[in-house]
Amino acid sequence: VMFVGPHRTWRSSALNRVSLVGYPMSSYGALLQSDNLPHFQYAVPAGMQGLQGTVRDSASADDAPAFVKTSLGRLKDRQQSLVTSVWESNAGYVPPGAVQNLFEPFARLIRTLLPHLDWVGVDDSNPDNIQVRFRAAGTTGPEFDIDQLSSGEKAAISLMLPLVEQQVEHIVNPMPLDPGLVALTMLLDEPELHLHPLLQLQVLQYMRDLASEGTAQFILTTHSPTLL
């Protein structure tokens, strides 16, 4: 069971390599299952001091979305580990198509929910400022960090990121399902919070796509005429 607080905040952070190595959560979904925010084992990213171990409950602001950027940075490390594993097992050679793209589910999420944006990738060239980068769709720049997205764009990403992570796990460790079973059921209470009407429709389309593929099913309550 994952808890997404009704009062969600997204604090910008300067994510560095040391912080990423010392991040204890296996995924964003794992964080949403926790009653507390995690403690970084080493340096705390600038902008996230004071969040260590904070209790997550419905009576207070929930800073869990501030860790979306960290989770995507860890996914980049996982992708690089796959490349290294294939490289080592093939005597220093990576055959074309031998490494699966773990970011494809996230790229699909962006194409469906935020089609005005192009997903660029995780830029870790500066170890003191790792960024998750986007740019306006159909252009060559300028690029900008995920922290610069609007509150609605961030809300949509954080809402659906656990689904993306589940799809990544299926890429890495494919598990056949019994016929008639759905891998995941999501109960969503007012998913339209923080989302403007067009973005609500795009979230709904994303849910419909996954449901039609048998990836997940969704049961939701809403006050939104747009969703209805």
Coordinates of C-alpha atoms in Angstrom, one line a residue, residues 41-212:
Q41 CA 23.6 7.9 4.5
Y42 CA 26.2 10.5 3.4
A43 CA 25.8 14.1 2.2
V44 CA 22.3 15.6 2.2
P45 CA 21.5 17.4 -1.1
A46 CA 21.3 21.1 -0.9
G47 CA 17.7 22.2 -0.4
M48 CA 16.6 19.0 1.3
Q49 CA 18.1 19.6 4.8
G50 CA 15.6 19.1 7.5
L51 CA 13.6 16.4 5.7
Q52 CA 15.5 13.5 7.1
G53 CA 13.2 11.0 8.8
T54 CA 10.2 13.3 8.7
V55 CA 6.9 11.6 9.4
R56 CA 4.5 11.2 6.5
D57 CA 0.9 11.5 7.4
S58 CA -2.3 13.1 6.2
A59 CA -2.1 16.0 8.7
S60 CA 1.1 17.5 7.3
A61 CA 2.7 18.5 4.0
D62 CA 4.2 15.4 2.3
D63 CA 7.7 16.0 0.9
A64 CA 8.0 12.6 -0.8
P65 CA 7.8 14.1 -4.3
A66 CA 11.1 15.9 -3.5
F67 CA 12.7 12.5 -3.9
V68 CA 11.5 11.8 -7.5
K69 CA 14.6 13.3 -8.9
T70 CA 16.8 11.1 -6.6
S71 CA 14.9 8.0 -7.7
L72 CA 15.4 8.8 -11.4
G73 CA 19.1 9.4 -10.7
R74 CA 19.3 5.9 -9.2
L75 CA 17.6 4.5 -12.3
K76 CA 20.4 6.0 -14.4
D77 CA 22.9 4.1 -12.2
R78 CA 20.9 0.9 -12.8
Q79 CA 21.0 1.4 -16.5
Q80 CA 24.7 2.0 -16.4
S81 CA 25.2 -1.2 -14.4
L82 CA 23.4 -3.2 -17.1
V83 CA 25.7 -1.8 -19.7
T84 CA 28.7 -2.7 -17.6
S85 CA 27.4 -6.2 -17.1
V86 CA 26.9 -6.8 -20.8
W87 CA 30.3 -5.2 -21.6
E88 CA 32.1 -7.5 -19.1
S89 CA 30.3 -10.7 -20.3
N90 CA 31.2 -9.9 -23.9
A91 CA 34.9 -9.2 -23.5
G92 CA 34.6 -5.4 -23.7
Y93 CA 31.9 -5.3 -26.4
V94 CA 28.3 -4.3 -26.1
P95 CA 26.3 -5.8 -29.1
P96 CA 23.6 -3.6 -30.5
G97 CA 20.3 -4.1 -28.8
A98 CA 21.8 -6.2 -26.0
V99 CA 21.0 -3.6 -23.3
Q100 CA 17.4 -2.8 -22.7
N101 CA 16.3 0.8 -22.3
L102 CA 15.1 1.1 -18.7
F103 CA 14.0 4.7 -19.3
E104 CA 11.5 3.7 -22.1
P105 CA 8.6 3.5 -19.7
F106 CA 9.4 6.9 -18.3
A107 CA 9.8 8.3 -21.9
R108 CA 6.3 6.9 -22.7
L109 CA 4.9 8.5 -19.6
I110 CA 6.2 11.9 -20.7
R111 CA 5.0 11.4 -24.3
T112 CA 1.5 10.7 -23.0
L113 CA 1.1 13.0 -20.1
L114 CA 3.3 15.9 -21.2
P115 CA 3.5 15.8 -25.0
H116 CA 4.7 19.4 -25.1
L117 CA 8.0 18.2 -23.6
D118 CA 10.8 16.0 -24.8
W119 CA 12.5 13.8 -22.3
V120 CA 16.3 14.3 -22.7
G121 CA 17.8 12.1 -20.0
V122 CA 19.6 12.1 -16.7
D123 CA 22.7 14.3 -17.0
D124 CA 25.3 13.2 -14.5
S125 CA 28.3 14.9 -16.2
N126 CA 28.6 17.3 -13.3
P127 CA 28.8 15.1 -10.1
D128 CA 27.9 18.1 -8.0
N129 CA 24.6 18.8 -9.8
I130 CA 23.0 15.7 -11.4
Q131 CA 19.9 16.8 -13.4
V132 CA 16.9 15.2 -15.0
R133 CA 16.6 17.1 -18.2
F134 CA 13.8 18.1 -20.6
R135 CA 13.2 20.6 -23.4
A136 CA 10.3 21.9 -25.4
A137 CA 9.0 19.2 -27.8
G138 CA 10.3 19.4 -31.3
T139 CA 13.1 21.8 -30.5
T140 CA 16.9 21.4 -29.9
G141 CA 16.9 23.4 -26.7
P142 CA 17.4 25.0 -24.3
E143 CA 17.2 22.1 -21.8
F144 CA 16.0 22.5 -18.2
D145 CA 15.9 20.4 -15.0
I146 CA 12.9 18.6 -13.7
D147 CA 12.8 21.0 -10.7
Q148 CA 11.8 23.8 -13.2
L149 CA 8.6 22.0 -14.3
S150 CA 5.2 23.4 -13.2
S151 CA 3.5 22.1 -10.1
G152 CA 0.9 20.3 -12.2
E153 CA 3.6 18.6 -14.4
K154 CA 5.5 17.5 -11.3
A155 CA 2.2 16.2 -9.7
A156 CA 1.5 14.1 -12.8
I157 CA 5.0 12.6 -12.8
S158 CA 5.0 11.8 -9.1
L159 CA 1.6 10.2 -9.3
M160 CA 2.5 7.8 -12.0
L161 CA 6.2 7.1 -11.3
P162 CA 5.5 3.9 -9.2
L163 CA 3.8 2.5 -12.3
V164 CA 6.9 3.3 -14.4
E165 CA 9.1 1.6 -11.8
Q166 CA 6.9 -1.5 -12.0
Q167 CA 7.3 -1.5 -15.8
V168 CA 11.1 -1.2 -15.4
E169 CA 11.1 -4.3 -13.1
H170 CA 9.2 -6.2 -15.7
I171 CA 11.8 -5.3 -18.3
V172 CA 14.7 -6.5 -16.0
N173 CA 12.9 -9.5 -14.6
P174 CA 10.0 -10.6 -16.8
M175 CA 7.4 -12.5 -14.8
P176 CA 4.5 -14.2 -16.7
L177 CA 1.1 -13.6 -15.1
D178 CA -1.6 -16.1 -14.7
P179 CA -4.4 -15.6 -17.2
G180 CA -7.0 -13.2 -16.0
L181 CA -4.8 -11.6 -13.3
V182 CA -3.7 -7.9 -13.5
A183 CA -0.3 -7.0 -12.2
L184 CA -1.3 -4.0 -10.2
T185 CA -4.5 -2.3 -9.0
M186 CA -4.4 1.4 -8.1
L187 CA -7.0 3.0 -5.9
L188 CA -6.9 6.8 -6.6
D189 CA -8.7 9.3 -4.5
E190 CA -9.2 12.5 -6.6
P191 CA -6.2 12.1 -8.9
E192 CA -7.1 15.4 -10.5
L193 CA -5.6 17.4 -7.6
H194 CA -3.0 19.9 -8.9
L195 CA -3.9 19.0 -12.6
H196 CA -5.4 21.4 -15.1
P197 CA -8.2 20.0 -17.3
L198 CA -6.0 19.0 -20.2
L199 CA -3.5 17.3 -18.0
Q200 CA -6.4 15.4 -16.3
L201 CA -7.3 14.0 -19.7
Q202 CA -3.8 13.0 -20.5
V203 CA -3.5 11.2 -17.1
L204 CA -6.7 9.5 -17.9
Q205 CA -5.4 8.4 -21.3
Y206 CA -2.3 7.0 -19.7
M207 CA -4.4 5.0 -17.3
R208 CA -6.6 3.8 -20.2
D209 CA -3.6 2.7 -22.2
L210 CA -2.2 0.6 -19.4
A211 CA -5.6 -0.9 -18.6
S212 CA -6.2 -1.9 -22.2

